[in-house]
Coordinates of C-alpha atoms in Angstrom, one line a residue:
M898 CA -3.3 -16.3 -25.4
A899 CA -5.3 -18.1 -22.8
A900 CA -3.7 -15.6 -20.3
G901 CA -4.4 -12.8 -22.9
G902 CA -8.1 -13.9 -23.0
Y903 CA -8.2 -13.5 -18.9
G904 CA -6.3 -9.8 -19.4
R905 CA -9.0 -8.5 -22.0
Y906 CA -12.0 -9.6 -20.3
R907 CA -10.6 -9.2 -16.8
A908 CA -10.0 -5.2 -18.2
V909 CA -13.4 -5.2 -19.5
I910 CA -15.7 -6.8 -16.9
F911 CA -13.8 -4.4 -14.3
A912 CA -14.5 -0.8 -16.5
A913 CA -17.9 -1.9 -16.6
M914 CA -18.1 -2.4 -12.8
F915 CA -15.9 0.6 -11.4
V916 CA -18.2 2.9 -14.2
G917 CA -21.4 0.5 -13.1
Y918 CA -21.2 1.4 -9.2
T919 CA -19.4 4.9 -9.1
L920 CA -23.0 5.7 -10.7
Y921 CA -24.7 3.7 -8.1
Y922 CA -22.4 5.3 -4.8
F923 CA -23.2 8.6 -7.0
N924 CA -27.2 8.5 -7.4
R925 CA -26.8 7.1 -3.6
K926 CA -25.5 10.7 -2.2
T927 CA -27.4 13.1 -4.6
F928 CA -29.5 13.9 -2.2
S929 CA -27.0 15.0 0.2
F930 CA -25.5 17.2 -2.9
V931 CA -28.1 18.7 -3.6
M932 CA -29.4 19.3 -0.4
P933 CA -28.9 22.9 0.6
A934 CA -31.0 23.4 -3.0
V935 CA -33.5 21.4 -2.1
M936 CA -33.9 23.2 1.9
A937 CA -34.0 26.9 -0.1
E938 CA -36.9 25.7 -2.2
V939 CA -38.3 22.3 0.5
P940 CA -38.6 23.7 3.7
L941 CA -37.2 20.8 5.9
G942 CA -36.2 20.1 9.6
K943 CA -33.7 18.6 10.8
D944 CA -35.9 15.7 11.7
D945 CA -37.6 15.5 7.9
L946 CA -33.5 15.5 6.6
G947 CA -32.6 12.5 9.1
L948 CA -36.3 10.8 7.9
I949 CA -35.2 11.2 5.0
T950 CA -31.8 9.7 4.3
S951 CA -32.3 6.5 7.4
S952 CA -34.8 5.5 5.4
Q953 CA -32.5 4.5 2.6
S954 CA -29.9 3.6 5.2
A955 CA -32.6 0.9 6.7
A956 CA -33.9 0.0 2.9
Y957 CA -30.3 0.0 1.7
A958 CA -29.2 -3.0 4.8
I959 CA -32.1 -4.6 4.2
S960 CA -31.2 -5.0 0.3
K961 CA -27.9 -6.0 0.5
F962 CA -28.3 -8.1 3.0
I963 CA -30.8 -10.2 0.8
S964 CA -28.8 -9.3 -1.7
G965 CA -25.7 -11.0 -0.6
V966 CA -27.1 -14.3 0.6
L967 CA -29.0 -14.7 -2.8
S968 CA -25.9 -13.7 -4.8
D969 CA -24.3 -17.3 -5.3
Q970 CA -27.2 -18.2 -6.4
M971 CA -28.5 -15.7 -9.1
S972 CA -26.6 -14.2 -12.4
A973 CA -24.4 -11.7 -11.0
R974 CA -24.7 -9.3 -14.0
W975 CA -28.2 -9.2 -13.7
L976 CA -28.2 -8.3 -9.9
F977 CA -26.3 -5.4 -10.9
S978 CA -27.5 -4.4 -14.2
S979 CA -31.7 -4.2 -12.8
G980 CA -30.3 -2.1 -9.7
L981 CA -28.4 0.0 -11.2
L982 CA -32.0 0.4 -13.8
M983 CA -33.6 1.1 -10.7
V984 CA -31.9 3.5 -9.0
G985 CA -32.1 5.2 -12.1
L986 CA -35.7 5.7 -12.4
V987 CA -36.0 6.3 -8.5
N988 CA -34.1 9.1 -9.3
V989 CA -36.3 10.2 -12.0
V990 CA -39.3 10.4 -10.1
F991 CA -37.9 11.5 -6.9
S992 CA -36.6 15.0 -8.9
W993 CA -40.9 15.6 -9.3
S994 CA -41.6 14.6 -6.2
S995 CA -42.2 17.9 -3.4
T996 CA -43.3 16.3 -0.1
V997 CA -41.6 14.9 2.5
T998 CA -43.5 11.8 2.3
A999 CA -42.7 11.6 -1.5
F1000 CA -38.7 12.1 -0.8
A1001 CA -38.7 9.7 2.3
G1002 CA -40.9 6.5 0.1
L1003 CA -38.0 7.1 -3.0
W1004 CA -35.4 7.2 -0.8
F1005 CA -36.1 3.7 0.9
L1006 CA -36.8 2.7 -2.8
N1007 CA -33.5 4.3 -3.9
G1008 CA -31.8 2.2 -0.9
L1009 CA -33.9 -1.2 -2.1
A1010 CA -32.0 -0.8 -5.1
Q1011 CA -29.1 0.3 -3.9
G1012 CA -28.8 -3.1 -2.3
L1013 CA -28.4 -5.0 -5.4
G1014 CA -25.0 -3.3 -6.3
W1015 CA -22.0 -4.2 -4.6
P1016 CA -23.3 -8.2 -3.8
P1017 CA -22.5 -9.1 -7.3
C1018 CA -19.4 -7.3 -7.5
G1019 CA -17.7 -9.1 -4.4
K1020 CA -18.7 -12.7 -6.2
I1021 CA -17.5 -11.2 -9.5
L1022 CA -14.0 -10.4 -8.8
R1023 CA -14.0 -13.5 -6.7
K1024 CA -14.6 -15.4 -10.2
W1025 CA -11.7 -13.0 -12.2
F1026 CA -9.2 -12.8 -9.5
E1027 CA -6.4 -14.9 -8.1
P1028 CA -6.8 -14.9 -4.8
S1029 CA -3.3 -13.5 -4.3
Q1030 CA -5.0 -10.5 -5.5
F1031 CA -8.2 -10.3 -4.1
G1032 CA -7.5 -7.9 -1.2
T1033 CA -6.3 -5.2 -3.8
W1034 CA -9.3 -5.5 -6.5
W1035 CA -11.9 -5.1 -4.0
A1036 CA -9.9 -2.4 -2.6
I1037 CA -9.2 -0.3 -6.5
L1038 CA -13.0 -1.3 -7.1
S1039 CA -14.0 0.2 -3.7
T1040 CA -12.7 3.3 -5.0
S1041 CA -15.4 3.7 -7.4
M1042 CA -17.3 5.3 -4.3
N1043 CA -14.9 8.2 -3.7
L1044 CA -14.5 9.1 -6.9
A1045 CA -18.1 9.2 -7.1
G1046 CA -18.4 11.1 -3.7
G1047 CA -15.4 13.2 -4.5
L1048 CA -16.9 14.7 -8.1
G1049 CA -20.0 14.3 -6.9
P1050 CA -20.5 17.7 -4.5
I1051 CA -18.5 19.3 -7.3
V1052 CA -20.3 18.0 -10.4
A1053 CA -23.6 19.0 -8.5
A1054 CA -22.9 22.8 -7.6
L1055 CA -21.2 23.2 -12.0
V1056 CA -24.6 21.8 -13.3
S1057 CA -26.9 23.9 -10.4
M1058 CA -24.9 27.0 -12.0
N1059 CA -27.3 26.7 -15.0
Y1060 CA -29.8 24.1 -13.9
D1061 CA -32.2 23.2 -10.8
W1062 CA -31.7 20.0 -8.1
R1063 CA -34.6 18.5 -10.1
M1064 CA -32.5 18.4 -13.5
T1065 CA -29.4 17.1 -12.0
L1066 CA -31.6 14.7 -10.6
S1067 CA -32.8 13.6 -13.6
F1068 CA -30.2 13.9 -15.7
S1069 CA -27.7 11.7 -13.0
G1070 CA -31.3 8.8 -13.2
F1071 CA -31.3 9.1 -16.7
T1072 CA -27.2 8.1 -17.3
C1073 CA -28.1 5.7 -15.0
V1074 CA -30.7 3.7 -16.5
V1075 CA -28.0 3.6 -19.8
V1076 CA -25.1 2.4 -18.4
S1077 CA -27.5 -0.4 -17.0
F1078 CA -28.1 -2.0 -20.1
V1079 CA -24.3 -1.3 -20.9
C1080 CA -23.5 -3.0 -18.0
L1081 CA -25.8 -6.2 -18.9
V1082 CA -24.2 -6.2 -22.3
L1083 CA -20.1 -6.1 -21.1
I1084 CA -20.3 -8.0 -17.4
K1085 CA -19.5 -11.4 -17.2
N1086 CA -20.2 -13.8 -14.5
E1087 CA -17.3 -15.9 -14.5
P1088 CA -14.2 -17.5 -17.1
S1089 CA -16.2 -20.3 -17.6
D1090 CA -19.2 -18.0 -19.7
V1091 CA -16.6 -17.0 -22.2
G1092 CA -14.9 -20.2 -22.6
L1093 CA -11.9 -20.1 -20.3
P1094 CA -10.7 -22.3 -17.0
N1095 CA -12.5 -21.2 -13.2
I1096 CA -9.6 -19.6 -11.5
E1097 CA -11.9 -19.9 -8.3
H1098 CA -12.1 -23.7 -8.6
E1099 CA -8.9 -24.0 -10.0
A1100 CA -7.1 -22.1 -6.7
K1101 CA -9.5 -24.6 -4.3
K1102 CA -7.9 -27.7 -5.8
G1103 CA -5.1 -26.8 -4.6
K1104 CA -6.0 -26.4 -1.0
K1105 CA -5.6 -28.9 1.4
G1106 CA -7.9 -29.2 4.3
S1107 CA -11.2 -28.3 2.1
S1108 CA -13.7 -30.1 4.5
S1109 CA -13.5 -26.7 5.4
D1110 CA -15.9 -25.8 2.9
N1111 CA -18.6 -28.0 4.8
S1112 CA -19.2 -25.5 7.4
T1113 CA -22.5 -24.9 8.4
L1114 CA -24.6 -21.3 8.9
T1115 CA -25.0 -22.6 11.8
E1116 CA -21.0 -22.7 13.1
L1117 CA -20.9 -19.1 10.8
L1118 CA -23.3 -18.0 13.3
L1119 CA -21.1 -19.2 16.1
S1120 CA -17.8 -17.4 15.5
P1121 CA -17.1 -15.0 18.1
Y1122 CA -15.5 -13.2 14.6
L1123 CA -17.7 -12.4 12.9
W1124 CA -19.6 -10.3 15.8
V1125 CA -16.2 -8.0 16.2
L1126 CA -16.2 -7.6 12.4
S1127 CA -19.3 -6.9 12.6
T1128 CA -19.1 -4.9 15.6
G1129 CA -16.3 -2.7 14.3
Y1130 CA -17.9 -2.4 11.0
L1131 CA -21.0 -0.7 12.4
V1132 CA -19.4 1.5 13.8
V1133 CA -16.9 2.3 11.4
F1134 CA -19.4 2.6 8.6
G1135 CA -21.6 4.9 10.6
V1136 CA -19.3 7.2 11.6
K1137 CA -18.2 7.8 7.8
T1138 CA -21.8 8.5 7.5
C1139 CA -21.7 10.8 10.3
C1140 CA -19.4 12.9 8.4
T1141 CA -19.9 12.6 4.0
D1142 CA -24.4 13.3 5.5
W1143 CA -23.4 15.8 8.2
G1144 CA -20.5 17.7 8.3
Q1145 CA -21.3 19.7 5.5
L1146 CA -23.8 21.7 7.4
F1147 CA -21.9 21.4 10.7
L1148 CA -19.1 23.3 9.1
I1149 CA -21.9 25.5 7.6
Q1150 CA -24.3 26.1 10.3
E1151 CA -22.4 25.5 13.5
R1152 CA -18.7 26.8 12.4
G1153 CA -20.3 30.0 9.6
Q1154 CA -18.0 28.4 6.5
S1155 CA -19.2 28.6 3.1
M1156 CA -21.2 26.7 1.3
L1157 CA -18.2 26.1 -1.0
V1158 CA -15.8 25.3 1.5
G1159 CA -18.5 22.1 3.1
S1160 CA -18.4 20.7 -0.7
S1161 CA -15.5 20.8 -0.7
Y1162 CA -14.4 19.4 2.6
M1163 CA -16.8 16.7 1.3
S1164 CA -14.5 16.1 -2.2
A1165 CA -11.8 16.3 -0.1
L1166 CA -13.0 13.7 2.4
E1167 CA -13.4 11.0 -0.7
I1168 CA -10.4 11.2 -2.3
G1169 CA -8.4 11.0 1.1
G1170 CA -10.7 7.7 1.3
L1171 CA -10.0 7.3 -2.9
V1172 CA -6.0 6.9 -1.5
G1173 CA -6.7 4.8 1.6
S1174 CA -9.0 2.0 0.0
I1175 CA -6.4 1.6 -2.3
A1176 CA -3.5 1.7 0.4
A1177 CA -5.5 -0.6 3.3
G1178 CA -5.8 -3.5 -0.2
Y1179 CA -2.9 -3.2 -1.3
L1180 CA 0.1 -2.8 1.6
S1181 CA -2.5 -5.3 3.7
D1182 CA -1.9 -7.7 0.7
R1183 CA 1.3 -7.6 1.2
A1184 CA 1.4 -8.1 4.9
V1185 CA -0.7 -11.5 3.9
A1186 CA 1.9 -12.8 1.3
R1187 CA 4.8 -11.4 4.0
V1188 CA 2.9 -13.6 6.9
G1189 CA 0.4 -15.9 5.5
L1190 CA -3.3 -16.1 7.0
S1191 CA -3.6 -18.9 10.6
S1192 CA -6.6 -19.1 12.5
Y1193 CA -5.6 -16.9 15.4
G1194 CA -5.4 -13.1 14.4
N1195 CA -5.1 -11.4 10.5
P1196 CA -1.8 -9.7 9.3
R1197 CA -4.6 -6.9 8.2
H1198 CA -5.7 -5.7 11.8
T1199 CA -2.7 -4.4 12.6
L1200 CA -3.1 -1.5 9.4
L1201 CA -6.9 -1.8 10.6
L1202 CA -6.6 -0.3 13.7
S1203 CA -4.1 1.7 12.8
M1204 CA -6.5 3.5 10.3
M1205 CA -9.3 3.3 14.1
A1206 CA -7.4 5.5 15.5
G1207 CA -6.9 7.8 12.9
M1208 CA -10.5 8.3 12.8
C1209 CA -10.7 9.0 16.4
V1210 CA -7.7 11.7 16.3
S1211 CA -8.9 13.8 12.6
M1212 CA -12.1 13.8 14.0
F1213 CA -11.3 15.1 17.7
L1214 CA -9.7 18.0 15.9
F1215 CA -12.7 18.3 13.3
R1216 CA -14.6 19.3 16.0
V1217 CA -12.6 21.0 18.0
T1218 CA -10.1 23.2 16.3
V1219 CA -12.7 23.8 13.5
T1220 CA -13.5 27.7 13.8
G1221 CA -15.2 30.4 11.5
D1222 CA -12.1 31.5 11.0
S1223 CA -10.2 27.8 10.4
P1224 CA -7.9 28.6 7.0
K1225 CA -10.0 26.4 4.2
L1226 CA -6.7 23.8 4.2
W1227 CA -6.5 22.9 7.4
I1228 CA -10.3 21.9 6.9
L1229 CA -9.8 20.1 4.4
T1230 CA -6.9 18.6 5.8
L1231 CA -8.1 17.4 8.1
G1232 CA -11.3 16.4 5.0
A1233 CA -8.6 14.2 3.0
V1234 CA -7.2 12.3 6.2
F1235 CA -10.5 10.9 8.3
G1236 CA -11.2 9.8 4.5
F1237 CA -8.2 7.7 3.9
S1238 CA -8.2 6.9 7.7
S1239 CA -11.9 5.6 7.4
Y1240 CA -12.3 4.1 3.7
G1241 CA -9.5 1.9 4.7
P1242 CA -11.2 0.0 7.4
I1243 CA -14.2 -0.2 5.2
A1244 CA -12.2 -2.0 2.2
L1245 CA -10.1 -4.0 5.2
F1246 CA -13.5 -5.0 6.5
G1247 CA -15.5 -6.3 3.3
V1248 CA -11.8 -8.3 2.4
I1249 CA -11.9 -9.9 5.9
A1250 CA -14.7 -11.1 6.5
N1251 CA -14.5 -13.0 2.9
E1252 CA -10.9 -14.4 3.3
S1253 CA -11.9 -15.7 6.8
A1254 CA -15.5 -17.3 6.2
P1255 CA -15.7 -20.7 4.7
A1256 CA -15.8 -21.0 0.8
N1257 CA -19.4 -22.0 1.2
L1258 CA -20.5 -19.1 2.8
C1259 CA -18.4 -15.9 2.2
G1260 CA -21.3 -14.2 0.6
T1261 CA -23.1 -14.7 3.4
S1262 CA -20.5 -13.7 5.7
H1263 CA -19.7 -10.5 3.6
A1264 CA -23.6 -10.1 3.8
I1265 CA -24.6 -9.9 7.8
V1266 CA -21.2 -8.2 8.1
A1267 CA -22.4 -5.2 6.1
L1268 CA -25.7 -5.4 7.6
M1269 CA -24.3 -4.8 10.4
A1270 CA -22.7 -1.6 9.1
N1271 CA -25.6 0.1 7.4
V1272 CA -27.4 -0.4 10.9
G1273 CA -24.3 2.1 11.5
G1274 CA -25.5 4.0 7.9
F1275 CA -28.9 3.9 9.7
L1276 CA -27.9 5.0 13.5
A1277 CA -26.0 8.3 11.4
G1278 CA -29.7 9.3 10.0
L1279 CA -32.2 9.8 12.2
P1280 CA -30.8 9.0 15.7
F1281 CA -27.8 11.6 14.8
S1282 CA -29.4 14.5 13.5
T1283 CA -32.1 14.0 16.8
I1284 CA -29.2 14.3 18.9
A1285 CA -28.3 17.5 16.9
K1286 CA -31.6 18.9 17.1
H1287 CA -31.7 18.7 21.1
Y1288 CA -28.2 20.1 21.3
S1289 CA -25.7 20.6 18.9
W1290 CA -24.1 19.8 15.9
A1291 CA -20.3 19.3 17.9
T1292 CA -22.2 16.9 20.5
A1293 CA -23.2 14.8 17.6
F1294 CA -19.6 14.2 16.8
W1295 CA -18.6 14.5 19.9
V1296 CA -20.9 10.7 20.8
A1297 CA -19.3 9.3 17.4
E1298 CA -16.1 10.2 17.6
I1299 CA -15.8 8.9 21.7
T1300 CA -18.2 5.5 20.1
C1301 CA -15.2 4.8 17.4
I1302 CA -12.4 5.6 20.0
G1303 CA -14.7 2.5 22.5
S1304 CA -14.5 -0.3 19.4
T1305 CA -10.7 1.3 18.4
V1306 CA -9.7 0.4 22.0
A1307 CA -12.3 -3.5 21.8
F1308 CA -10.7 -4.5 19.0
F1309 CA -7.5 -3.7 19.7
L1310 CA -8.3 -5.8 22.8
L1311 CA -9.8 -9.1 20.5
R1312 CA -7.2 -8.6 17.3
N1313 CA -5.4 -12.3 18.0
I1314 CA -9.2 -14.5 18.6
R1315 CA -9.9 -17.5 16.4
T1316 CA -10.2 -15.5 13.2
K1317 CA -11.3 -18.6 11.6
M1318 CA -14.7 -18.7 11.1
G1319 CA -17.2 -21.8 10.6
R1320 CA -15.4 -25.8 10.6
I1321 CA -12.0 -25.8 11.4
P1322 CA -10.6 -29.5 10.7
K1323 CA -9.2 -31.5 13.5
K1324 CA -5.5 -31.6 11.8
A1325 CA -5.6 -27.4 11.6
D1326 CA -5.9 -27.2 15.3

């Protein structure tokens, strides 16, 4: 009967988080989805577009870091639901605005609210699911981003056929407000909230060497592997953001493709990412089950490096082979392959940051790695658009491509360093 109770609550809580985070991500990207329509009404240059997107990325990086550190001290469901409420309200107000200053300011507030979404999800997953399932369910939940990113351009395009971009943002924002209250009711922080034994507590009981839980923040920060993960995540997330935010404009402005092809490319990228996230979580969990975790190296590294290499190849082909006469199927294939190759590592970096850190600092570990990832997101905004302004979109994508190749090679060379962060018991050494 207890197992049935776990299963029922897991299903309800996971569904609420999945729907909620889908709306988080959709309303994080609404400006990108309606960008062509906004530019047709409001004169916006490349610098203006970069300022708006970078303002959100900077705020998101700060907010997600703070939220990750504080998530262990606050109610996860309240944090998640209040952030979704604020995201919805900001999108509604954005639909009433018409100046670059207002756009940038409101998108900065959107970024602050967005940071309250994922850290509570990670905390709740650890509380409700067994450690052996963590990577798979983390990856499945992360596909909510791909669902929103894949359906988003299509939904926005369909709505824009009957309504303008302002109505699109108003409707999506209002939906967030309603769902935020639903999530507050359905999500529970941990099994003990509903009278069930806490899974994470039981898992800790069965482990030896629990002294590793006593690691200090200083010991975590002095772990070289934390910064190897952070640097890799910065590059992967930054390069992925370049393609999701600017790939559509690259196809339309420099390759002569239609708006439909541009939107379809973004959708293909997100759909490929959905498959890549699930595959990364499931396959790497199997690798961990087969080999086990040790203090040096990680069985997830092989899959991680393979996917990073796939990012480099697909970006090169996207930049070099796509022209105005390229078949639509080829463009969509490149989008799907890049999505598969980029969202897989994004899921794996988060999982590895959590499992490699001491139990008492796993939230902080993920917060630090995620902060660096969002620094990459910021660099993909105004700095990236500035390169495109002075040179071309093709040159900007070439810079991203070279950066990705360098990061992949460096990670390969460092793949077998000490991966257990924080204090290691002398017996383990």
